[in-house]
PDB file of C-alpha atoms in Angstrom:
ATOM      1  CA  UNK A  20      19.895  -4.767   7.147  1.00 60.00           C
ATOM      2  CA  UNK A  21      20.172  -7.129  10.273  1.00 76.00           C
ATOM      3  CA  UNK A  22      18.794 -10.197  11.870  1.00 79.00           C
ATOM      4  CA  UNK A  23      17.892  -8.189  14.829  1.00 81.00           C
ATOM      5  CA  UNK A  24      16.479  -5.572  12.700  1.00 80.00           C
ATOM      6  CA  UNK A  25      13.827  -8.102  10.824  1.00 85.00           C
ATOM      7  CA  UNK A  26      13.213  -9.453  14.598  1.00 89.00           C
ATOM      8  CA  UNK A  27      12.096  -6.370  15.916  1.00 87.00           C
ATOM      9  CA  UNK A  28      10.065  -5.830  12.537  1.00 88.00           C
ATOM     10  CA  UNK A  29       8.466  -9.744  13.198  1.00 90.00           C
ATOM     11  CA  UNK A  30       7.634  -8.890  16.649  1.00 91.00           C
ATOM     12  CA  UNK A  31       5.906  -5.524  15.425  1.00 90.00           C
ATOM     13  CA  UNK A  32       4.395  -7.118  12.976  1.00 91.00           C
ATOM     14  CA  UNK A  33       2.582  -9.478  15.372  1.00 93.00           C
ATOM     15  CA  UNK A  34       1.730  -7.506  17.711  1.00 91.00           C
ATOM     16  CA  UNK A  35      -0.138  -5.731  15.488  1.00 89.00           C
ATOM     17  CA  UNK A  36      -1.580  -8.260  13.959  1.00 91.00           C
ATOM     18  CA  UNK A  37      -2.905  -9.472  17.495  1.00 93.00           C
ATOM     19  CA  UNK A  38      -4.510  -6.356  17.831  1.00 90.00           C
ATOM     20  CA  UNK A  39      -6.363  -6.803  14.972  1.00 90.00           C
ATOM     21  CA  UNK A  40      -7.633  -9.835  15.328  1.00 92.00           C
ATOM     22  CA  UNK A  41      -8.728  -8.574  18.890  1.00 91.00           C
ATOM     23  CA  UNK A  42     -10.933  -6.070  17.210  1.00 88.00           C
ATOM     24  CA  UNK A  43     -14.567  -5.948  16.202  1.00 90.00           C
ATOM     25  CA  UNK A  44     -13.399  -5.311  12.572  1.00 87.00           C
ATOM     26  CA  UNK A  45     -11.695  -8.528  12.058  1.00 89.00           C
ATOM     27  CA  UNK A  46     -14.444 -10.702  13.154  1.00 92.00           C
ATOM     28  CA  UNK A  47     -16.859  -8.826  11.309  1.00 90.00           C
ATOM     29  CA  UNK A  48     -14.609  -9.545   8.143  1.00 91.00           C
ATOM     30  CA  UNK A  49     -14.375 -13.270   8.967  1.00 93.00           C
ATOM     31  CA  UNK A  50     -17.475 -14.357   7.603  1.00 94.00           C
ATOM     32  CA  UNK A  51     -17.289 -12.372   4.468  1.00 94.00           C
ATOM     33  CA  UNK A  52     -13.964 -14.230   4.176  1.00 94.00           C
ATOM     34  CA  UNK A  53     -15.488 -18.097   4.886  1.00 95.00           C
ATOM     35  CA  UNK A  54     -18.720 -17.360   2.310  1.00 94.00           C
ATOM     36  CA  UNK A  55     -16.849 -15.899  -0.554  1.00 93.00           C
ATOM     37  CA  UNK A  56     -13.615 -18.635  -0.112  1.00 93.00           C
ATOM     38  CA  UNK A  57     -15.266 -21.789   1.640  1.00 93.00           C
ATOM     39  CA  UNK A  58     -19.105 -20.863  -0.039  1.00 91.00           C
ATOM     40  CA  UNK A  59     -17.843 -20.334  -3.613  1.00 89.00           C
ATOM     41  CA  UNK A  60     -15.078 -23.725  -3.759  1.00 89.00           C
ATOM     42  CA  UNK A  61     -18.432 -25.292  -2.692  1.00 89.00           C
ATOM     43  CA  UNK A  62     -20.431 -23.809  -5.237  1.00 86.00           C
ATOM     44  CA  UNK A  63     -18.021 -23.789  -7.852  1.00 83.00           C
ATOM     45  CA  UNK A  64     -16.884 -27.332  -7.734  1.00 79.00           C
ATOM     46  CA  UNK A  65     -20.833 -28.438  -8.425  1.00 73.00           C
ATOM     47  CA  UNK A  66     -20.303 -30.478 -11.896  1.00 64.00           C
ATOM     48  CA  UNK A  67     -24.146 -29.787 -12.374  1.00 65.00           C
ATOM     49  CA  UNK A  68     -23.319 -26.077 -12.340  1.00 62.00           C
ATOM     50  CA  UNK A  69     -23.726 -24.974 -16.686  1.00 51.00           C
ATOM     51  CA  UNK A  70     -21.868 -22.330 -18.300  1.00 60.00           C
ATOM     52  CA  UNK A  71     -17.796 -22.655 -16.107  1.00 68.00           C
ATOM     53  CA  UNK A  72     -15.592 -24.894 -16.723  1.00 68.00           C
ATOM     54  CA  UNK A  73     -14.964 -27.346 -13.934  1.00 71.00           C
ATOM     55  CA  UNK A  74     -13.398 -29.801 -15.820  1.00 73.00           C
ATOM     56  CA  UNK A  75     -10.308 -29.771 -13.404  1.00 82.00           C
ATOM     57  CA  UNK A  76      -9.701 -29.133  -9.848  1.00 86.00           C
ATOM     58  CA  UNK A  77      -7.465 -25.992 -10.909  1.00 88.00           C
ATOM     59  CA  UNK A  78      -9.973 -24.584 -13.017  1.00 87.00           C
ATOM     60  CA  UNK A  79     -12.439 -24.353 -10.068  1.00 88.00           C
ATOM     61  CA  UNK A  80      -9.612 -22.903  -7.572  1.00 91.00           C
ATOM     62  CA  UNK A  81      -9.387 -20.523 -10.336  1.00 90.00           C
ATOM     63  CA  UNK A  82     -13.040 -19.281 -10.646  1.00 89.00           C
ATOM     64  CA  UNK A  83     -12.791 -19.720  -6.581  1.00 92.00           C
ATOM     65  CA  UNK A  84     -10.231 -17.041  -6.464  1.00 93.00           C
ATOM     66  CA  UNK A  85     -11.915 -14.199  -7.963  1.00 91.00           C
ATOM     67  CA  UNK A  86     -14.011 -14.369  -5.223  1.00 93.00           C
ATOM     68  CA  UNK A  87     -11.207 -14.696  -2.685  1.00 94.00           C
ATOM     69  CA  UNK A  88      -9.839 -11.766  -4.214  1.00 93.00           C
ATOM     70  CA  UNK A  89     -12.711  -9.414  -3.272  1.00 93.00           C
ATOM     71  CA  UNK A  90     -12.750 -10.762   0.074  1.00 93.00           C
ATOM     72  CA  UNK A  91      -9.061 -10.697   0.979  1.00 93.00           C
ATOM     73  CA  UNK A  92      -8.571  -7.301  -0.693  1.00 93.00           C
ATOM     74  CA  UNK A  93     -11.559  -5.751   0.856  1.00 91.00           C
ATOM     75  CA  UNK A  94      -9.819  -7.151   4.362  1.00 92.00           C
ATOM     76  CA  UNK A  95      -6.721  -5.476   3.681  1.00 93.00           C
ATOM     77  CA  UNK A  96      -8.536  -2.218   3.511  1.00 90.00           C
ATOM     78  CA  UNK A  97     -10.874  -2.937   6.352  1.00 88.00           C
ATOM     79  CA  UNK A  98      -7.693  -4.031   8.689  1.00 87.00           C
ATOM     80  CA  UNK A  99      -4.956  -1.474   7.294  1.00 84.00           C
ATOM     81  CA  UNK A 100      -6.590   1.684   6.299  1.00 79.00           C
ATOM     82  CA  UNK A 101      -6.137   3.493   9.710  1.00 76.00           C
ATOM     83  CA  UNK A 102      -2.271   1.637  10.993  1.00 80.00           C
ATOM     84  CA  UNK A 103      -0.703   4.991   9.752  1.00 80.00           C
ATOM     85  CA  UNK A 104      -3.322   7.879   9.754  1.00 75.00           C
ATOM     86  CA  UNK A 105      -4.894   7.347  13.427  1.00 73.00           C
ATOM     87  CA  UNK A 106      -1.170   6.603  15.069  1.00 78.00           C
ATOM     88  CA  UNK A 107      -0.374  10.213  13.432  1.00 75.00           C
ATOM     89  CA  UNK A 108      -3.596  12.246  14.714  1.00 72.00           C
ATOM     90  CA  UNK A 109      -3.253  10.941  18.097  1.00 71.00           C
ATOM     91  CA  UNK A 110       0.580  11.619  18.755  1.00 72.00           C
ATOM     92  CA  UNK A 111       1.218   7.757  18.847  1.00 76.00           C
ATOM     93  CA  UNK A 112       3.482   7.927  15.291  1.00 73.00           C
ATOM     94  CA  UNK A 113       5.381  10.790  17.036  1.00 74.00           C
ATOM     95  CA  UNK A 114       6.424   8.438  20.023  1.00 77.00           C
ATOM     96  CA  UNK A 115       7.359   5.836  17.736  1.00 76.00           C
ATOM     97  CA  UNK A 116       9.111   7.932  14.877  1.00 74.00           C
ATOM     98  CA  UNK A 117      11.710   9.082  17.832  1.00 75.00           C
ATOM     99  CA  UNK A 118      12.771   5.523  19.128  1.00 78.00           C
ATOM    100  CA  UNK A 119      15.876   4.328  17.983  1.00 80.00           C
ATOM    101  CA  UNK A 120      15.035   1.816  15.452  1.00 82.00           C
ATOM    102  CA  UNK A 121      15.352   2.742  11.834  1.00 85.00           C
ATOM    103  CA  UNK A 122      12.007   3.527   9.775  1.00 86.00           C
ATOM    104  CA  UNK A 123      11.920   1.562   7.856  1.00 89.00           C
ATOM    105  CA  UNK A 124      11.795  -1.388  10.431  1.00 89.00           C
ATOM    106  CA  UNK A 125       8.598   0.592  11.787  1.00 89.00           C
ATOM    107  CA  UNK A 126       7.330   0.391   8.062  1.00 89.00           C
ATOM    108  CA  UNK A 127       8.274  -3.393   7.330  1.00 93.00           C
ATOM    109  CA  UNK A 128       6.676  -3.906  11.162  1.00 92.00           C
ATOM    110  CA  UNK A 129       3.387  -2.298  10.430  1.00 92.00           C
ATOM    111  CA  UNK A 130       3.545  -4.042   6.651  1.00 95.00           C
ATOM    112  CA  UNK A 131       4.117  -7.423   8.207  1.00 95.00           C
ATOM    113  CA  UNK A 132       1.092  -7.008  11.076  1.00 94.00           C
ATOM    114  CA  UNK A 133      -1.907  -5.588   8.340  1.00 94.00           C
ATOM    115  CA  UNK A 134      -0.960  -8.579   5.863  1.00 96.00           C
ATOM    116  CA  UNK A 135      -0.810 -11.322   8.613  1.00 95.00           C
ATOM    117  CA  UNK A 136      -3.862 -10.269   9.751  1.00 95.00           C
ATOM    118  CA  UNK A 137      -5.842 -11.222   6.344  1.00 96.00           C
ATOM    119  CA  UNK A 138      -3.184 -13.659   5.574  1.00 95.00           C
ATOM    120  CA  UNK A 139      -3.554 -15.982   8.273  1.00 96.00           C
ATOM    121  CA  UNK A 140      -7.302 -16.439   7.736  1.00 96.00           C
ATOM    122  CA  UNK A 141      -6.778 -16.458   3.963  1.00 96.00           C
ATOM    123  CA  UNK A 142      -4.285 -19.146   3.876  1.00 96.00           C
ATOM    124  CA  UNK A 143      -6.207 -21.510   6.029  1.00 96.00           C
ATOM    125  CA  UNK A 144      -9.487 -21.067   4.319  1.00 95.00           C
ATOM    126  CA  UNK A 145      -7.686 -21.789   0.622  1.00 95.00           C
ATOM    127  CA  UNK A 146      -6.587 -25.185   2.107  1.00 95.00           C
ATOM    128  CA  UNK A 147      -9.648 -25.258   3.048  1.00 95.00           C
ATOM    129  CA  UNK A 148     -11.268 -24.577  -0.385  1.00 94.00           C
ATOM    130  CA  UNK A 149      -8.363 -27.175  -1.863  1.00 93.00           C
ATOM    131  CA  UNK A 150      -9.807 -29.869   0.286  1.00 93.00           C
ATOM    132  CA  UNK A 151     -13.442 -29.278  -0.763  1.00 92.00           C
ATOM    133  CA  UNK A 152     -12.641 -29.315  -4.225  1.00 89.00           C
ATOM    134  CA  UNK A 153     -10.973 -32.572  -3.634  1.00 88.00           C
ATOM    135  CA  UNK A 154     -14.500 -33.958  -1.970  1.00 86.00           C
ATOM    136  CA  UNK A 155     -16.447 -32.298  -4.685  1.00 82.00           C
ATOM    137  CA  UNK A 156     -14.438 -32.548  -7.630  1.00 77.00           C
ATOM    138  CA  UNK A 157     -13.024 -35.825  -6.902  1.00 73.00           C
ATOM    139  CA  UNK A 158      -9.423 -35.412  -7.631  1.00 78.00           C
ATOM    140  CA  UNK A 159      -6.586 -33.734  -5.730  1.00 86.00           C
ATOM    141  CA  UNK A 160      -5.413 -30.408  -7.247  1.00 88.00           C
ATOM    142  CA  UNK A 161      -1.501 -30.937  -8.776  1.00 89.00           C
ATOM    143  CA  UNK A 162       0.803 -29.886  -5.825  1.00 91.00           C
ATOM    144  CA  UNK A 163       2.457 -27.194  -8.390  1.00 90.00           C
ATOM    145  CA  UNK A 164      -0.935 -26.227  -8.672  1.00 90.00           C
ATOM    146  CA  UNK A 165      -1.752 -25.732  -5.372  1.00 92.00           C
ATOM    147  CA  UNK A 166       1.436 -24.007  -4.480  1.00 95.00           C
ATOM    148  CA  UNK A 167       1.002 -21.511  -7.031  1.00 94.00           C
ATOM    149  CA  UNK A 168      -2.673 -20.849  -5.725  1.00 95.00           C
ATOM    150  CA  UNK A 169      -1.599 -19.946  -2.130  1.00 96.00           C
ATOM    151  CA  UNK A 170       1.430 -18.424  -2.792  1.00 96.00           C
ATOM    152  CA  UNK A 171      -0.203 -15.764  -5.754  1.00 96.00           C
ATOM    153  CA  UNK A 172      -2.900 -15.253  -2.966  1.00 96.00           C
ATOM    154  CA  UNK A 173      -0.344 -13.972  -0.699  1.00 97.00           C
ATOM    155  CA  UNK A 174       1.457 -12.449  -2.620  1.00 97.00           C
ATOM    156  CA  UNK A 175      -1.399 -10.617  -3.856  1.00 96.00           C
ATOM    157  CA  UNK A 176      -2.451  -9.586   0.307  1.00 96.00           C
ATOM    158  CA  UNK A 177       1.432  -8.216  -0.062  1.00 96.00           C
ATOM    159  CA  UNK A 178       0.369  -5.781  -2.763  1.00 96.00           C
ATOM    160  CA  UNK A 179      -2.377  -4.813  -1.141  1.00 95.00           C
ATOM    161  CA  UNK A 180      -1.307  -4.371   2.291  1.00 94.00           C
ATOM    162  CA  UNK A 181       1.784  -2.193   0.921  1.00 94.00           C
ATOM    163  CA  UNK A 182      -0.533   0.090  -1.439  1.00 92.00           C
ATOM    164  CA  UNK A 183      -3.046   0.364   1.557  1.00 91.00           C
ATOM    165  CA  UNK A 184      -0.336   1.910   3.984  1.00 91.00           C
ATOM    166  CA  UNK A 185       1.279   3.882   1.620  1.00 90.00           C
ATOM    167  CA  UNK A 186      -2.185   5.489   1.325  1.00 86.00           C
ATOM    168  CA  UNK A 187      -3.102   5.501   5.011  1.00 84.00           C
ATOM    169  CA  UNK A 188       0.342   7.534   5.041  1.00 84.00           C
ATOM    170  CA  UNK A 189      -0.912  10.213   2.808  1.00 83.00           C
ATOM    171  CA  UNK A 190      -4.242  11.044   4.767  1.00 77.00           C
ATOM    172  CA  UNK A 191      -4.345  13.185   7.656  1.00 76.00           C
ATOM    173  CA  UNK A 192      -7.028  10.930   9.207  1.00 74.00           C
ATOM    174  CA  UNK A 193      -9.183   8.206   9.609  1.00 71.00           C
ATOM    175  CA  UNK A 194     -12.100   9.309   7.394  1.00 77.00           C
ATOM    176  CA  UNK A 195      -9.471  10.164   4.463  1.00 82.00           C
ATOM    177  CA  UNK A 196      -7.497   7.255   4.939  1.00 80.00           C
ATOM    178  CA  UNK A 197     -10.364   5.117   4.508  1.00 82.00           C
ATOM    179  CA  UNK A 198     -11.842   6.787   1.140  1.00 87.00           C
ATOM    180  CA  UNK A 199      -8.159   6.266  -0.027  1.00 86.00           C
ATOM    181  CA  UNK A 200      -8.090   2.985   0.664  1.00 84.00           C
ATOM    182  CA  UNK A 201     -11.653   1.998  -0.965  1.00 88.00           C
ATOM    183  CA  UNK A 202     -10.511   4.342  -3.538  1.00 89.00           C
ATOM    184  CA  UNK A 203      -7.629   2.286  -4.550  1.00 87.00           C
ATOM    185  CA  UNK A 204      -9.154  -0.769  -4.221  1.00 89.00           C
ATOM    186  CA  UNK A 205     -12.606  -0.058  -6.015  1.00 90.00           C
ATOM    187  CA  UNK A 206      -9.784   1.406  -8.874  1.00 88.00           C
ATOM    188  CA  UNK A 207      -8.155  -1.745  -9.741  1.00 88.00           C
ATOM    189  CA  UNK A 208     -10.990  -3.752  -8.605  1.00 86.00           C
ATOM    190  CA  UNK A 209     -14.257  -2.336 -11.090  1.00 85.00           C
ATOM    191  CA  UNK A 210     -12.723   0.683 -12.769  1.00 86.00           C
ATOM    192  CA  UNK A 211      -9.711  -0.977 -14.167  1.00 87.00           C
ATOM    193  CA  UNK A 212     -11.521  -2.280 -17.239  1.00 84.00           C
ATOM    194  CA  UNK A 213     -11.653   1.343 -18.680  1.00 86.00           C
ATOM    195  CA  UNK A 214      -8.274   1.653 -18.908  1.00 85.00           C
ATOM    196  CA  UNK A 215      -8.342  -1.284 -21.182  1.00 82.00           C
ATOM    197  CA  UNK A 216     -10.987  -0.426 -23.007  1.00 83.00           C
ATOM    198  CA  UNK A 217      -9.192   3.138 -23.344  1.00 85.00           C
ATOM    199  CA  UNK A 218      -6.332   1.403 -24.624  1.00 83.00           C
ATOM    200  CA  UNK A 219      -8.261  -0.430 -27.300  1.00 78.00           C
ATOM    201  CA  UNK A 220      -9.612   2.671 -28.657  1.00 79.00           C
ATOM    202  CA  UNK A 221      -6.529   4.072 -28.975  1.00 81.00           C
ATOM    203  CA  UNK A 222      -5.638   0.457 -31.162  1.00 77.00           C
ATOM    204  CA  UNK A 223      -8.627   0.699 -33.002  1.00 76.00           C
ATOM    205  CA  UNK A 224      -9.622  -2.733 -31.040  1.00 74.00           C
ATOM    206  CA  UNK A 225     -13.405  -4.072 -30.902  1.00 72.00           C
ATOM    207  CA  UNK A 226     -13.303  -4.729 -26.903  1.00 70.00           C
ATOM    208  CA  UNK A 227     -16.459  -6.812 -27.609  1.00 70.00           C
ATOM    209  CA  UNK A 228     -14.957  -9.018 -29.958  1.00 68.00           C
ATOM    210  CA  UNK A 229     -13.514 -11.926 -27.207  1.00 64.00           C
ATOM    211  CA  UNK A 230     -11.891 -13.983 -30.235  1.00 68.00           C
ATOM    212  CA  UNK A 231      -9.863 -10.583 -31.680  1.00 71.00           C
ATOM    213  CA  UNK A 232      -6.661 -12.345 -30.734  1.00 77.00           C
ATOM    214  CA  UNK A 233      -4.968  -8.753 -30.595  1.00 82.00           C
ATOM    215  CA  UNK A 234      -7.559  -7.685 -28.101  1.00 79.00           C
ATOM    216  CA  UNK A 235      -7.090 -10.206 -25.964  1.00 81.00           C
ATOM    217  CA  UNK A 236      -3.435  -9.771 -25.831  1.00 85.00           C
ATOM    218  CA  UNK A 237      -3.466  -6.162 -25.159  1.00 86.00           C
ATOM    219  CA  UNK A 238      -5.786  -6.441 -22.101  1.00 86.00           C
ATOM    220  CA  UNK A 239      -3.617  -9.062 -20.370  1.00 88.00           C
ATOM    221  CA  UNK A 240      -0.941  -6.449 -20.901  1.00 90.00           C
ATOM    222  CA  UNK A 241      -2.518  -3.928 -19.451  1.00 90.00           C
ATOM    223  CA  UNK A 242      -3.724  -6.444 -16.903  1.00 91.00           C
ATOM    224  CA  UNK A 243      -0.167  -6.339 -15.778  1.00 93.00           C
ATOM    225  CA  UNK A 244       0.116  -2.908 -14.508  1.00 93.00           C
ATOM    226  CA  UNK A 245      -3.000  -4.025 -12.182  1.00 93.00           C
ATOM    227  CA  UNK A 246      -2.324  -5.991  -8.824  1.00 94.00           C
ATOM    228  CA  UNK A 247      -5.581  -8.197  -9.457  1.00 94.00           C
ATOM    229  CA  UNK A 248      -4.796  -8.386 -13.365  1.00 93.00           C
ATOM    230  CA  UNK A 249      -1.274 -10.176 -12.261  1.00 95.00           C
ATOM    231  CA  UNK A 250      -2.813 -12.208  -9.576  1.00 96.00           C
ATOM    232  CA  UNK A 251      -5.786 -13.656 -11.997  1.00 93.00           C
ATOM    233  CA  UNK A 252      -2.987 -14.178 -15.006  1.00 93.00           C
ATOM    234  CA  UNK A 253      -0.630 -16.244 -12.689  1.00 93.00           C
ATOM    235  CA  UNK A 254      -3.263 -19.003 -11.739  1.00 93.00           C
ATOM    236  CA  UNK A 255      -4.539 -18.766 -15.574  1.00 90.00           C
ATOM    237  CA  UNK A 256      -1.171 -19.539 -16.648  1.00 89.00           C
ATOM    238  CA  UNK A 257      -1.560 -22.891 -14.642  1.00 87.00           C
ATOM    239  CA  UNK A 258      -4.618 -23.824 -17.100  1.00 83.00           C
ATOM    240  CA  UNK A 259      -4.300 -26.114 -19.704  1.00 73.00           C
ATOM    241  CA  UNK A 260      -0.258 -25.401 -19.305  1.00 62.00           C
ATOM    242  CA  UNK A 261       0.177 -21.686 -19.923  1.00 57.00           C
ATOM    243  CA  UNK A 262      -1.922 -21.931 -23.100  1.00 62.00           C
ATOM    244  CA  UNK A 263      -4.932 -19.767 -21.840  1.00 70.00           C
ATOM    245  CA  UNK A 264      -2.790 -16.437 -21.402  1.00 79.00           C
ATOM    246  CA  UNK A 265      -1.802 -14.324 -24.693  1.00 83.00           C
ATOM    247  CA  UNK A 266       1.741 -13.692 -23.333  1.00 88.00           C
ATOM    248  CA  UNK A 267       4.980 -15.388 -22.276  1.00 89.00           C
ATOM    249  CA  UNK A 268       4.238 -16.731 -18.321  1.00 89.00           C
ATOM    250  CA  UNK A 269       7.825 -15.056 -17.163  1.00 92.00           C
ATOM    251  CA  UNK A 270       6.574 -11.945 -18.336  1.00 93.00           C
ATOM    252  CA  UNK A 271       3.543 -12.443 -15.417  1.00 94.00           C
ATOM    253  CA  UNK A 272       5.788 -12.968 -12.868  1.00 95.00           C
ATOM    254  CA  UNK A 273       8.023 -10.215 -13.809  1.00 96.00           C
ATOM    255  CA  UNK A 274       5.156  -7.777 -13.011  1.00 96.00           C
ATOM    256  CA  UNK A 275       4.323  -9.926  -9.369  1.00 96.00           C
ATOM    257  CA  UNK A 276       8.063  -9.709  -8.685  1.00 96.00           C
ATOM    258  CA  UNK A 277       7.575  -5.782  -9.911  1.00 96.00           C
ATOM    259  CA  UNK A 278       4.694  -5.368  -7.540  1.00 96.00           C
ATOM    260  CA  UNK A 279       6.086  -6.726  -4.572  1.00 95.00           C
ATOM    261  CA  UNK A 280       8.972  -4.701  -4.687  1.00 95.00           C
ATOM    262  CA  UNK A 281       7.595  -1.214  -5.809  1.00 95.00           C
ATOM    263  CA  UNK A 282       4.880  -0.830  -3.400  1.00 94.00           C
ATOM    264  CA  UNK A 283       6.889  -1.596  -0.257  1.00 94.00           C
ATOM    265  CA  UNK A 284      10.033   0.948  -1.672  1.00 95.00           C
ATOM    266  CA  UNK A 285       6.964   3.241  -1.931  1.00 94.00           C
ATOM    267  CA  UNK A 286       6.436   3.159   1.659  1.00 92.00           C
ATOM    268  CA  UNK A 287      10.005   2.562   2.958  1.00 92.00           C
ATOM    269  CA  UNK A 288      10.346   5.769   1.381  1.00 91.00           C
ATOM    270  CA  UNK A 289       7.052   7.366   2.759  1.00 88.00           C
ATOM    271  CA  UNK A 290       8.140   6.408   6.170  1.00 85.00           C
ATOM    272  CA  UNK A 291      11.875   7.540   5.899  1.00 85.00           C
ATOM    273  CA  UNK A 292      10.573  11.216   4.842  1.00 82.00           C
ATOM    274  CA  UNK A 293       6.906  11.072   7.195  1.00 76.00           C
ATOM    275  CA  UNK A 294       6.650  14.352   9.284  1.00 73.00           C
ATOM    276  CA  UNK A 295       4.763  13.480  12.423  1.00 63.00           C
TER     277      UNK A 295
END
């Protein structure tokens, strides 16, 4: 790995990107992304709203980011979900496959462009959502706080941008790359619950019974095996100082450090053995 060789992947990676943010796709997705990241830190952060905690300014990023998490997610998928499958239908992948620049530069490129796309956007409207909380909620988030807020959140668009391309590399178009990619994303975003509640079955667990301490420890497990699971249990573990999550915090950011690597081998490796 060189210097030169992450260059060429940066400049890929933006040109992409600027492509994207030309399109009609991108500023369709913009408001979704302002309402569900601007609208609910507004929302959220009312002290008259009953039934959430809002006590602190870290509990209301963290009910904000379940909503950010739809939005940025769903953006991955609207900006990624064709950067492999189109290039190969039109011949474009075949012209880029046979320059000489190794593959997985072209994958780390096209990784870097779909995340900054969302990212960008994302990252400016959380600052956004930390200052509104501040006007709302009357008290600065903690800067550890914060930090671990935006840098989950993009770590999170990481995951997603990886798992979208490797998918995008698996269809042979644009239609099958996108019912991959909502595939994948509906998956881990509605459907993941089952596999929890599978799992308590299997334990003999009540999944309705919230104070069944063993319950409640098994799902954040399984949580970890699920990009959104690991995003959601790193900003609970900055709640009332780690208490609120059933297992040790390094364990949670073993898994983000598992799905940040994992996904993008995935596609290093998808790239390295793609056939035009």
């Amino acid at each position: 790995m060189r210097v030169d060789d992450l260059r060429t992947a940066g400049r890929m990676g933006f040109d992409l990107a600027t492509d994207l943010w030309r399109s009609i796709r991108f500023w369709g997705l913009i408001p979704v992304l302002i309402l569900f990241t601007l609208g609910a830190a507004w929302g959220l952060s009312d002290a008259n709203v009953a039934g959430i905690d809002t006590s602190t300014p870290m509990s209301v990023l963290y009910l904000t980011s379940a909503l950010i998490l739809l939005a940025g997610t769903l953006g991955i998928v609207v900006a990624g979900f064709d950067s492999i499958s189109v290039p190969r239908a039109n011949g474009q992948l075949v012209m880029e496959l046979a320059q000489p620049v190794p593959r997985w530069v072209l994958a780390l490129g096209r990784l870097i462009g779909v995340w900054m796309t969302v990212a960008l956007p994302t990252i400016l409207l959380c600052i956004g959502a930390i200052f509104i909380v501040r006007l709302r909620a009357d008290g600065w988030v903690e800067l550890a706080d914060g930090l671990i807020f935006l840098v989950a959140t993009m770590l999170l668009l990481i995951w997603y941008s990886a798992i979208q391309l490797v998918a995008s590399s698996l269809a042979k178009d644009g239609g099958s790359a996108l019912a991959l990619g909502i595939g994948t994303w509906v998956l881990f975003t509605t459907l993941w619950i089952l596999v929890s509640l599978v799992v308590a079955g299997l334990f003999g667990l009540n999944p309705t019974d919230a104070g069944d301490e063993r319950w409640v420890e098994i799902s954040a497990i399984v949580d970890l095996f699920s990009p959104n699971g690991t995003y959601q249990l790193l900003l609970q573990s900055r709640l009332d100082g780690g208490n609120n999550i059933p297992i040790p915090t390094p364990y949670v950011w073993l898994s983000a450090i598992a799905w940040t690597i994992f996904p993008v081998s995935i596609l290093f490796h998808r790239f390295r053995n793609l056939r035009p």
